[in-house]
């Protein structure tokens, strides 16, 4: 499959009164057509900011894209004029956000907001656009779609609003859908509805997807590829099965061990000590080093590059100066002896 | 981070005859008013609509459900932070709803709350030391300033905060640390019972385990009883001895955690559990039950069983009053469903 999106060496910083925030540090990755990428990280990991930067939605000032390329179908999005970029947003790449409450305009009807993109990008007239909007609402499971076009956002529940956002995102058949924590604000039963819906639509529309979340369980269900971010860097990346089954970065392993399980014996949770890094300090070494018991001298002084892992899947990459697999194997042997 | 072989948690022995909190027929309705100048009540939001349950000394009872089901209101109504509309809340045999404000204040020494949002629940203009010692001053404990400071430092140490930071302000701390401040404040009066109102849902994933482990250690050490309100069902399974599932102001199922998780009887519990994203390395793949639609408004609950608008197995009886009653079907396992107990 050919490459749809190629991000190269992306650096984003925010120049705030409290100092420079090093939000995204040299992020490089590629996304294939039709691939679903799950980006996992906690707040401040740069997972959302890198997606916003790619869409050129970083408020500037204070934000600034310092360097990098975002090649989408052969064009560098960062070099496009504002008008050209507007044609990409919504049509080629669509984005849905975490909070469906604030991302819809409260004083316009759902219909007005949905038909706007259709008219702008697809050149439809009002009646065509209305018809298509009703079809889309129907597709995302909103009953009585025609009538609901005249409703305002406050008349919809959270789950329904997120469905509207998804319908708007899909309205121009984008090649790439970026979903930034789309189910975080929703309850689990509604989250399950939305995940099912997105899976089904993704297969129907054959689009690529970037699903940004902090919930490992959610991406495990959806994504082909998992990318773990920490301190504005990609620390591990690979096929979902590889990353979860054979993690090579201590942060990935720590995250998985800190989650409680839904079955089996209850064990004390293995906690990650310390707190996430202060992003105002320019990265010097491995951002996870201060919280990592396996960190070596080198981890504190030199940023590890994202490299293919030893004896692993060829697409499985990790940024670590230590060999986590060797360490774990040694630990296991030791445990067996004692 | 310790990656040594995880320790299997020792099960705490809980005496089911030793009831610390008894709740009967608890209701909390919030009135809805209409009219501009002359206001009259036109309805009520039935946030909590008739709860009966016991909490045993030394256990953790989980209260789970989706937003708007009344779980937080329940916690606050038990502590009399909201005045109950109806019902009895007995703490160690004394009915809290009948206490005078002065007596209630004395009772508060025994029962405390940890809030969800560590950013909103700490006064930004107070130092950590003042925040933690405020309950002591209110109740006139540790009148000697030196002794008080010593005690506060001890508390900080106990919850994993460096006492060196006693004069810092909340904004200088991270989310996890702020939650520790909230926990220290709750512990200051040496309570027996703590309502944990979603104490980890505002925290980063890598911090959640720290706070949960701390809460467990404190329980073990101090013999605390928790009412743990949460929507994260995997964390509830981890921390709770028993769990009560709420839907639209009512308990639909309650029982020992393993029993409810392995053998859920109410269709809502079944759907709720099947909707939880599983641990990435989980070998079991559950059949997912997707319930349609949204939770109805508690101001206008459906006639009959509250779950009938979304229930996949509802039948004629479910649409008629009265609502199904909570019936004990096994050892301490209670269900309110016409399908289970016709």
XYZ file of C-alpha atoms in Angstrom:
680
model
C 0.000 0.000 0.000
C 1.247 3.456 -0.782
C 2.079 6.108 1.750
C -0.668 8.658 2.336
C 0.917 10.867 4.945
C 4.570 11.335 5.665
C 5.578 13.461 8.647
C 9.244 14.329 8.795
C 11.096 15.795 11.736
C 8.199 17.886 12.995
C 9.061 20.340 15.786
C 6.435 22.493 17.502
C 7.094 24.934 20.305
C 4.961 27.389 22.250
C 6.461 30.686 23.293
C 4.585 31.491 26.489
C 5.196 33.931 29.292
C 6.396 31.101 31.492
C 8.945 30.091 28.928
C 9.269 27.988 25.818
C 7.208 24.789 25.820
C 8.850 22.039 23.802
C 5.598 20.390 22.773
C 6.604 18.234 19.801
C 10.204 17.155 19.329
C 11.324 15.709 16.009
C 8.330 13.514 15.280
C 8.728 11.410 12.145
C 6.351 8.764 10.854
C 4.388 7.623 7.831
C 0.818 6.485 7.465
C -0.309 4.146 4.699
C -3.576 4.387 2.814
C -6.377 2.750 4.736
C -4.248 2.263 7.845
C -5.582 2.965 11.323
C -2.966 4.419 13.612
C -3.589 4.635 17.334
C -1.581 7.396 19.009
C -1.343 6.815 22.759
C -0.005 9.246 25.306
C -0.959 11.243 28.362
C -1.566 14.959 28.598
C 1.491 16.883 27.483
C 2.855 14.038 25.386
C 2.383 16.035 22.191
C -0.169 13.648 20.747
C -2.842 16.267 20.078
C -0.487 19.120 19.286
C 1.276 17.171 16.541
C -2.089 16.455 14.892
C -3.166 20.084 15.142
C 0.176 21.173 13.709
C -0.286 18.840 10.792
C -3.664 20.483 10.090
C -2.082 23.878 10.669
C -4.492 24.623 13.466
C -1.902 25.683 16.037
C -2.734 29.173 17.313
C 0.189 31.361 16.404
C 1.386 33.103 18.507
C 2.153 31.482 20.944
C 2.605 28.312 18.913
C 5.137 27.908 16.177
C 6.007 25.060 13.851
C 9.770 25.326 13.961
C 10.650 22.780 11.355
C 9.507 19.669 9.562
C 7.455 18.506 6.645
C 3.965 17.085 6.465
C 3.745 15.417 3.059
C 0.195 14.491 2.193
C -0.224 12.918 -1.240
C 2.970 14.457 -2.480
C 2.390 18.000 -1.190
C 3.916 19.558 1.900
C 0.941 20.884 3.847
C 3.153 23.274 5.773
C 4.075 25.070 2.540
C 0.534 25.557 1.212
C -1.137 28.957 1.168
C -4.012 29.480 3.586
C -6.553 29.158 0.758
C -5.038 25.925 -0.474
C -4.946 24.584 3.076
C -8.623 25.375 3.512
C -9.392 23.089 0.602
C -7.500 20.273 2.278
C -9.162 20.660 5.657
C -12.539 19.015 5.782
C -12.250 17.636 2.267
C -9.053 15.603 2.189
C -8.403 15.407 5.918
C -11.193 15.684 8.440
C -10.838 16.024 12.158
C -13.154 15.234 15.058
C -12.476 16.557 18.510
C -12.868 15.390 22.061
C -15.570 17.718 23.163
C -18.615 17.671 20.898
C -20.089 20.314 23.184
C -17.705 23.067 22.171
C -16.895 22.033 18.625
C -20.392 22.690 17.332
C -21.662 26.241 17.007
C -24.550 26.639 19.480
C -26.413 29.318 17.524
C -26.559 27.524 14.187
C -28.722 24.518 13.385
C -27.101 21.144 12.789
C -28.282 21.387 9.166
C -26.588 24.737 8.565
C -23.323 23.482 9.975
C -23.431 20.245 8.032
C -24.333 21.741 4.681
C -21.640 24.413 4.937
C -18.826 21.964 4.165
C -20.861 20.250 1.477
C -21.529 23.490 -0.322
C -17.972 24.715 0.056
C -16.074 21.569 -0.853
C -18.484 19.601 -3.001
C -20.105 22.516 -4.839
C -23.610 21.372 -3.966
C -26.659 23.640 -3.958
C -28.871 23.915 -0.892
C -31.326 21.156 -1.679
C -28.606 18.723 -2.708
C -26.633 19.522 0.403
C -29.699 19.084 2.627
C -30.425 15.732 1.100
C -26.856 14.561 1.546
C -26.742 15.863 5.143
C -29.883 13.898 5.971
C -28.323 10.781 4.434
C -25.212 11.238 6.531
C -27.145 11.689 9.769
C -29.097 8.585 8.928
C -25.866 6.703 8.324
C -24.457 7.569 11.770
C -27.644 6.320 13.366
C -29.605 9.478 14.125
C -33.291 8.680 13.673
C -35.657 11.049 11.905
C -32.698 12.691 10.177
C -34.561 15.186 7.978
C -36.303 16.754 10.939
C -33.218 16.734 13.108
C -31.366 18.958 10.624
C -33.438 21.854 11.951
C -32.419 21.145 15.540
C -29.748 23.017 17.498
C -26.768 21.316 19.181
C -28.184 21.717 22.700
C -31.131 19.556 21.706
C -28.759 16.612 21.202
C -27.111 14.455 23.847
C -23.318 14.075 24.044
C -23.290 10.827 22.112
C -25.598 12.237 19.435
C -23.409 15.334 19.068
C -20.357 13.156 18.567
C -22.320 11.292 15.879
C -23.055 14.620 14.213
C -19.352 15.479 14.353
C -18.510 12.154 12.742
C -21.131 12.697 10.049
C -19.640 16.141 9.353
C -16.165 14.669 9.264
C -17.184 12.059 6.747
C -19.342 14.338 4.604
C -16.722 14.940 1.901
C -15.292 11.404 1.837
C -11.934 12.361 3.326
C -8.928 10.147 2.754
C -7.802 10.652 6.316
C -9.819 11.097 9.478
C -8.073 12.385 12.590
C -9.993 11.661 15.775
C -8.663 13.455 18.840
C -9.985 11.657 21.948
C -13.447 11.407 20.406
C -14.875 9.146 23.107
C -13.134 10.467 26.210
C -16.034 12.690 27.234
C -18.575 9.917 26.680
C -19.869 7.123 28.890
C -18.719 3.570 28.218
C -21.948 2.330 26.645
C -21.982 5.360 24.333
C -18.259 4.926 23.687
C -18.944 1.360 22.596
C -21.622 2.623 20.199
C -19.253 5.182 18.680
C -16.354 2.721 18.302
C -18.616 0.222 16.545
C -19.891 2.979 14.262
C -16.423 4.246 13.400
C -15.144 0.743 12.645
C -18.018 0.125 10.283
C -17.684 3.497 8.540
C -13.925 3.176 8.216
C -14.308 -0.092 6.372
C -17.080 1.320 4.211
C -15.231 4.503 3.270
C -11.807 2.808 3.168
C -10.168 5.805 4.760
C -7.040 6.040 6.841
C -7.465 7.075 10.440
C -5.414 8.533 13.250
C -7.077 7.852 16.592
C -5.556 9.861 19.430
C -6.287 8.665 22.946
C -4.914 7.941 26.393
C -6.870 4.709 26.638
C -4.851 1.660 25.638
C -7.954 -0.520 25.651
C -9.701 1.586 23.025
C -6.826 1.569 20.529
C -6.254 -2.130 21.091
C -9.680 -2.653 19.580
C -9.312 -0.292 16.663
C -5.779 0.228 15.491
C -3.486 -1.659 13.115
C -0.481 0.304 14.295
C 0.205 1.718 17.743
C 2.373 4.721 18.369
C 3.245 5.621 21.942
C 4.243 9.219 22.642
C 5.922 10.668 25.714
C 7.473 14.063 26.287
C 6.722 15.219 22.752
C 8.492 12.265 21.170
C 7.501 8.968 19.637
C 8.968 6.380 22.008
C 7.593 3.218 20.462
C 5.740 2.282 17.325
C 4.685 -0.912 15.628
C 1.896 -3.348 14.795
C -0.590 -3.431 17.676
C 0.125 -7.068 18.534
C 3.870 -6.470 18.696
C 3.723 -3.345 20.818
C 1.324 -4.822 23.361
C 2.781 -8.326 23.337
C 6.459 -7.440 23.267
C 6.922 -3.831 24.426
C 10.465 -2.512 24.047
C 10.151 0.863 25.729
C 9.898 0.976 29.520
C 7.107 3.563 29.380
C 4.907 1.317 27.228
C 5.540 -1.577 29.571
C 4.889 0.578 32.629
C 1.585 1.821 31.211
C 0.381 -1.685 30.503
C 1.367 -2.965 33.919
C -0.335 -0.081 35.677
C -3.735 -0.945 34.203
C -6.089 -3.141 36.200
C -7.455 -6.221 34.425
C -11.055 -7.218 34.003
C -10.421 -10.883 34.731
C -8.153 -13.139 36.728
C -6.384 -12.624 40.047
C -6.213 -9.121 41.473
C -2.666 -7.988 41.933
C -1.288 -4.794 43.360
C -0.986 -2.321 40.492
C 2.546 -1.706 39.324
C 2.856 2.027 39.482
C 5.103 4.307 37.495
C 6.852 6.573 39.989
C 7.221 10.308 39.541
C 5.308 12.699 37.299
C 5.302 13.500 33.586
C 8.149 15.764 32.492
C 8.066 19.546 32.570
C 7.841 20.415 28.908
C 9.504 23.790 29.460
C 12.866 22.139 29.881
C 14.467 21.437 26.514
C 14.810 17.698 25.967
C 18.281 16.459 26.700
C 18.008 12.717 27.025
C 15.276 10.102 27.076
C 12.265 12.012 28.517
C 11.231 8.953 30.530
C 14.665 8.397 32.073
C 13.927 10.034 35.472
C 11.017 7.637 36.024
C 12.672 4.577 34.542
C 14.445 2.083 36.787
C 16.309 0.645 33.805
C 17.701 3.990 32.692
C 21.410 4.043 31.989
C 23.811 6.963 32.125
C 23.321 7.438 28.422
C 19.513 7.783 28.774
C 19.982 10.998 30.759
C 22.366 12.607 28.304
C 21.458 11.540 24.826
C 18.083 11.328 23.099
C 17.577 7.768 21.844
C 16.621 7.498 18.174
C 13.601 5.497 17.052
C 15.199 2.278 15.780
C 14.000 -1.156 14.685
C 13.958 -3.479 17.686
C 16.330 -6.405 18.106
C 14.927 -9.750 16.834
C 11.475 -8.294 16.315
C 8.939 -7.436 13.677
C 10.616 -5.264 10.997
C 8.072 -2.485 11.515
C 8.430 -2.478 15.293
C 10.451 0.562 16.367
C 11.464 1.760 19.794
C 13.489 4.624 21.210
C 15.560 3.214 24.053
C 19.226 2.936 24.937
C 18.527 -0.161 27.031
C 17.427 -3.555 25.701
C 14.145 -4.073 27.529
C 13.630 -7.611 26.262
C 17.058 -8.720 27.488
C 16.408 -7.062 30.856
C 13.052 -8.766 31.279
C 14.463 -12.140 30.273
C 17.273 -11.762 32.786
C 14.746 -10.776 35.463
C 12.667 -13.815 34.723
C 15.656 -16.137 34.923
C 16.647 -14.607 38.212
C 13.136 -15.106 39.503
C 13.227 -18.763 38.463
C 16.543 -19.331 40.256
C 15.525 -17.682 43.509
C 8.610 1.822 38.851
C 8.969 -1.605 40.277
C 8.777 -4.428 37.798
C 9.347 -7.200 40.295
C 6.830 -10.045 40.309
C 3.485 -8.517 41.266
C 2.143 -9.484 44.639
C -1.267 -11.093 44.787
C -3.425 -8.875 46.959
C -4.435 -10.419 50.233
C -8.187 -10.307 50.581
C -9.269 -8.167 53.492
C -11.582 -9.929 55.875
C -14.822 -7.996 56.183
C -17.386 -8.834 58.829
C -20.819 -8.658 57.231
C -22.497 -8.168 60.581
C -20.545 -5.004 61.272
C -22.491 -2.371 59.347
C -20.896 1.071 59.502
C -23.372 2.827 57.211
C -26.970 1.905 56.652
C -28.941 3.622 53.897
C -32.691 3.073 53.580
C -35.095 4.615 51.092
C -32.719 7.447 50.298
C -34.129 9.989 47.863
C -32.808 13.269 46.604
C -34.991 15.267 44.259
C -33.852 18.610 42.867
C -36.867 20.836 42.193
C -37.391 22.422 38.784
C -38.968 25.859 38.918
C -40.824 27.775 36.237
C -42.133 31.328 36.052
C -40.307 34.605 36.023
C -41.507 36.457 39.101
C -43.830 34.004 40.785
C -41.896 30.769 40.740
C -43.642 27.492 41.188
C -42.275 24.020 41.137
C -43.158 22.211 37.937
C -41.209 19.018 38.412
C -38.176 17.420 39.964
C -34.960 15.836 38.843
C -34.956 12.493 40.595
C -31.217 12.230 41.010
C -31.416 9.586 43.714
C -34.660 7.677 43.767
C -34.889 5.223 46.631
C -31.653 3.509 47.605
C -31.249 0.734 50.151
C -27.815 -0.581 50.978
C -25.354 -1.261 53.774
C -21.651 -0.556 53.908
C -19.596 -2.921 56.076
C -16.726 -1.738 58.206
C -13.376 -1.965 56.457
C -14.706 -2.696 52.996
C -14.703 -0.754 49.756
C -18.113 -0.497 48.159
C -17.995 0.607 44.542
C -20.787 2.762 43.154
C -20.717 2.665 39.370
C -22.859 3.984 36.582
C -22.821 6.460 33.745
C -22.928 10.226 34.089
C -26.253 11.404 35.380
C -27.125 8.167 37.151
C -26.933 9.838 40.553
C -23.797 8.224 41.950
C -22.094 11.469 42.997
C -25.333 12.841 44.399
C -25.621 9.668 46.462
C -22.177 10.249 47.966
C -22.952 13.823 48.831
C -26.394 13.085 50.182
C -24.962 10.422 52.494
C -22.561 13.009 53.918
C -25.469 15.459 54.254
C -23.781 17.892 51.893
C -27.161 17.751 50.199
C -30.199 17.463 52.405
C -31.980 14.221 51.516
C -35.566 14.532 50.296
C -36.492 11.314 52.048
C -34.890 8.361 53.718
C -32.564 7.300 56.472
C -28.777 7.439 56.595
C -27.447 5.735 59.705
C -23.783 6.001 60.554
C -22.845 3.661 63.366
C -26.456 3.567 64.412
C -27.133 7.326 64.426
C -29.508 8.777 61.847
C -27.629 11.635 60.220
C -30.765 13.142 58.695
C -32.097 13.951 62.181
C -28.950 15.473 63.656
C -28.719 19.146 64.499
C -26.132 21.131 62.478
C -23.840 21.181 65.520
C -24.043 17.427 66.041
C -23.586 16.870 62.325
C -20.417 18.911 62.409
C -19.072 16.631 65.115
C -19.997 13.614 63.003
C -18.048 14.978 60.052
C -14.862 14.120 61.863
C -15.713 10.515 61.154
C -16.602 10.888 57.507
C -14.738 12.729 54.793
C -14.738 13.061 51.028
C -12.104 13.121 48.293
C -13.214 14.995 45.210
C -12.727 14.256 41.557
C -11.051 17.388 40.343
C -7.877 18.185 42.242
C -7.707 21.478 40.376
C -11.066 22.770 41.564
C -11.216 21.329 45.067
C -8.164 23.086 46.527
C -8.234 26.789 47.342
C -5.542 28.386 45.151
C -4.861 31.092 47.740
C -4.062 28.741 50.576
C -0.781 26.972 51.139
C -0.722 23.215 51.296
C -0.093 23.377 55.014
C -3.154 25.573 55.557
C -5.333 23.393 53.347
C -4.463 20.269 55.279
C -4.704 21.896 58.706
C -7.972 23.755 58.094
C -10.149 20.838 59.281
C -7.990 20.633 62.428
C -8.548 24.301 63.180
C -12.276 24.058 62.535
C -12.581 21.241 65.034
C -10.152 22.768 67.477
C -7.680 19.915 67.311
C -3.952 20.431 67.771
C -4.334 23.967 69.184
C -0.573 24.239 69.508
C 0.818 25.604 66.273
C 4.053 23.679 66.422
C 2.340 20.390 67.125
C -0.154 21.049 64.361
C 2.570 21.680 61.843
C 4.319 18.521 62.957
C 1.129 16.538 62.415
C 0.553 18.091 58.987
C 4.103 17.219 57.971
C 3.509 13.693 59.143
C 0.344 13.520 57.035
C 2.163 14.858 53.987
C 4.844 12.252 54.432
C 2.226 9.546 54.730
C 0.563 10.417 51.399
C 3.875 10.702 49.589
C 4.392 14.471 49.582
C 7.629 16.028 50.634
C 6.946 18.025 53.874
C 9.486 20.516 52.610
C 6.718 21.883 50.334
C 4.372 22.744 53.217
C 4.351 26.437 52.331
C 3.795 26.010 48.620
C 0.520 26.728 46.790
C -1.579 24.163 44.911
C -0.662 25.458 41.445
C 2.937 24.433 42.071
C 1.910 20.772 42.174
C 0.982 18.296 39.454
C -2.446 16.650 39.253
C -1.365 13.521 41.083
C 0.300 15.486 43.847
C -2.780 17.666 44.240
C -4.894 14.593 44.662
C -2.493 13.541 47.414
C -3.095 16.915 49.105
C -6.838 16.224 48.923
C -6.272 12.809 50.475
C -4.138 14.267 53.276
C -6.873 16.807 54.013
C -9.462 14.044 54.192
C -7.241 12.023 56.545
C -6.452 14.915 58.872
C -9.386 14.252 61.200
C -8.729 10.503 61.241
C -12.102 9.562 59.776
C -13.507 6.045 59.660
C -15.360 6.456 56.401
C -14.313 8.229 53.207
C -16.382 8.890 50.110
C -14.010 8.790 47.134
C -15.858 10.662 44.409
C -14.074 9.682 41.179
C -10.668 10.306 42.740
C -8.645 9.174 39.747
C -10.656 10.056 36.667
C -9.025 13.467 36.240
C -5.506 12.031 36.494
C -3.108 10.857 33.821
C -2.987 7.139 33.204
C 0.528 6.773 34.563
C -0.498 8.523 37.805
C -3.747 6.644 38.463
C -2.033 3.507 39.754
C -0.025 5.592 42.253
C -3.153 7.081 43.795
C -5.040 3.791 43.833
C -2.147 2.037 45.553
C -1.976 4.845 48.102
C -5.697 4.546 48.848
C -5.330 0.795 49.294
C -2.324 1.129 51.594
C -4.124 3.706 53.746
C -7.154 1.481 54.019
C -5.041 -1.446 55.153
C -3.122 0.623 57.641
C -5.912 2.732 59.116
C -8.834 0.348 58.700
C -10.769 2.825 56.577
C -14.080 2.165 54.885
C -14.518 3.546 51.379
C -17.474 4.350 49.222
C -15.696 4.421 45.877
C -17.642 6.282 43.193
C -16.311 5.715 39.701
C -17.136 5.039 36.113
C -13.914 3.150 35.345
C -15.151 -0.395 35.747
C -11.785 -2.103 35.557
C -10.457 0.071 38.393
C -13.595 -0.650 40.423
C -13.030 -4.370 39.979
C -9.511 -3.896 41.205
C -10.248 -1.916 44.342
C -13.747 -2.870 45.528
C -14.985 -5.762 47.655
C -18.555 -5.167 46.582
C -20.091 -3.136 43.827
C -23.459 -1.457 43.280
C -24.518 -0.542 39.745
C -26.749 2.505 39.450
C -29.016 3.526 36.628
C -31.199 6.626 36.710
C -31.136 7.085 40.465
C -31.636 3.449 41.398
C -29.462 0.473 42.173
C -30.107 -2.156 39.518
C -27.589 -4.719 40.728
C -25.383 -5.122 43.783
C -23.137 -7.842 45.069
C -19.618 -9.086 45.716
C -17.374 -7.733 42.947
C -16.393 -11.081 41.469
C -19.972 -12.296 41.495
C -21.270 -9.200 39.695
C -18.415 -9.128 37.159
C -18.401 -12.847 36.389
C -22.093 -13.445 36.612
C -23.974 -10.209 35.869
C -27.743 -10.672 35.882
C -29.214 -7.287 35.013
C -29.162 -6.529 31.259
C -27.717 -3.088 32.007
C -24.835 -4.520 34.029
C -24.188 -7.000 31.232
C -24.085 -4.230 28.620
C -21.988 -1.958 30.811
C -19.382 -4.629 31.491
C -19.218 -5.747 27.881
C -18.614 -2.146 26.785
C -15.435 -1.726 28.832
C -12.364 -1.613 26.597
C -10.274 -4.564 27.630
C -6.690 -4.684 28.721
C -4.639 -4.909 25.512
C -3.160 -8.226 26.584
C -6.424 -9.775 27.645
C -6.899 -13.228 26.187
C -10.615 -13.332 26.702
C -12.715 -11.713 24.038
C -16.127 -10.876 25.274
C -19.211 -10.675 23.126
C -20.053 -7.007 23.128
C -23.617 -6.017 23.843
C -24.403 -2.610 22.393
C -27.358 -0.894 23.999
C -29.184 1.579 21.828
C -29.878 5.183 22.654
C -29.063 7.365 25.616
C -29.875 7.440 29.297
C -33.308 9.111 29.728
C -33.687 12.364 31.633
C -34.005 11.841 35.389
C -36.584 14.638 35.365
C -38.848 12.438 33.296
C -38.006 8.774 33.880
C -39.932 6.213 31.843
C -42.942 4.435 33.276
C -42.098 1.042 34.685
C -38.508 -0.138 34.751
C -36.090 2.752 34.174
C -34.030 0.720 31.718
C -36.939 -0.288 29.465
C -36.125 2.316 26.789
C -32.776 0.649 26.058
C -33.256 -2.883 27.293
C -32.704 -5.654 24.722
C -34.869 -8.154 26.613
C -37.747 -6.058 27.938
C -41.287 -7.437 27.896
C -44.781 -6.202 28.757
C -44.318 -6.244 32.541
C -41.323 -3.907 32.259
C -43.486 -1.088 30.901
C -45.933 -1.134 33.789
C -45.641 0.282 37.265
C -44.351 -0.523 39.789
C -40.633 -0.690 39.054
C -38.892 -4.003 39.621
C -37.667 -4.348 43.186
C -34.157 -5.128 44.302
C -34.304 -8.825 45.226
C -31.573 -10.991 46.703
C -30.939 -13.862 44.290
C -27.767 -15.297 45.806
C -25.435 -14.672 48.687
C -25.469 -10.907 48.901
C -26.219 -10.621 45.174
C -29.158 -8.307 44.551
C -30.886 -7.594 41.229
C -33.817 -5.414 40.204
C -35.122 -6.952 36.995
C -38.402 -8.602 36.010
C -36.541 -11.004 33.744
C -34.498 -12.350 36.614
C -37.185 -12.400 39.289
C -40.575 -12.485 37.558
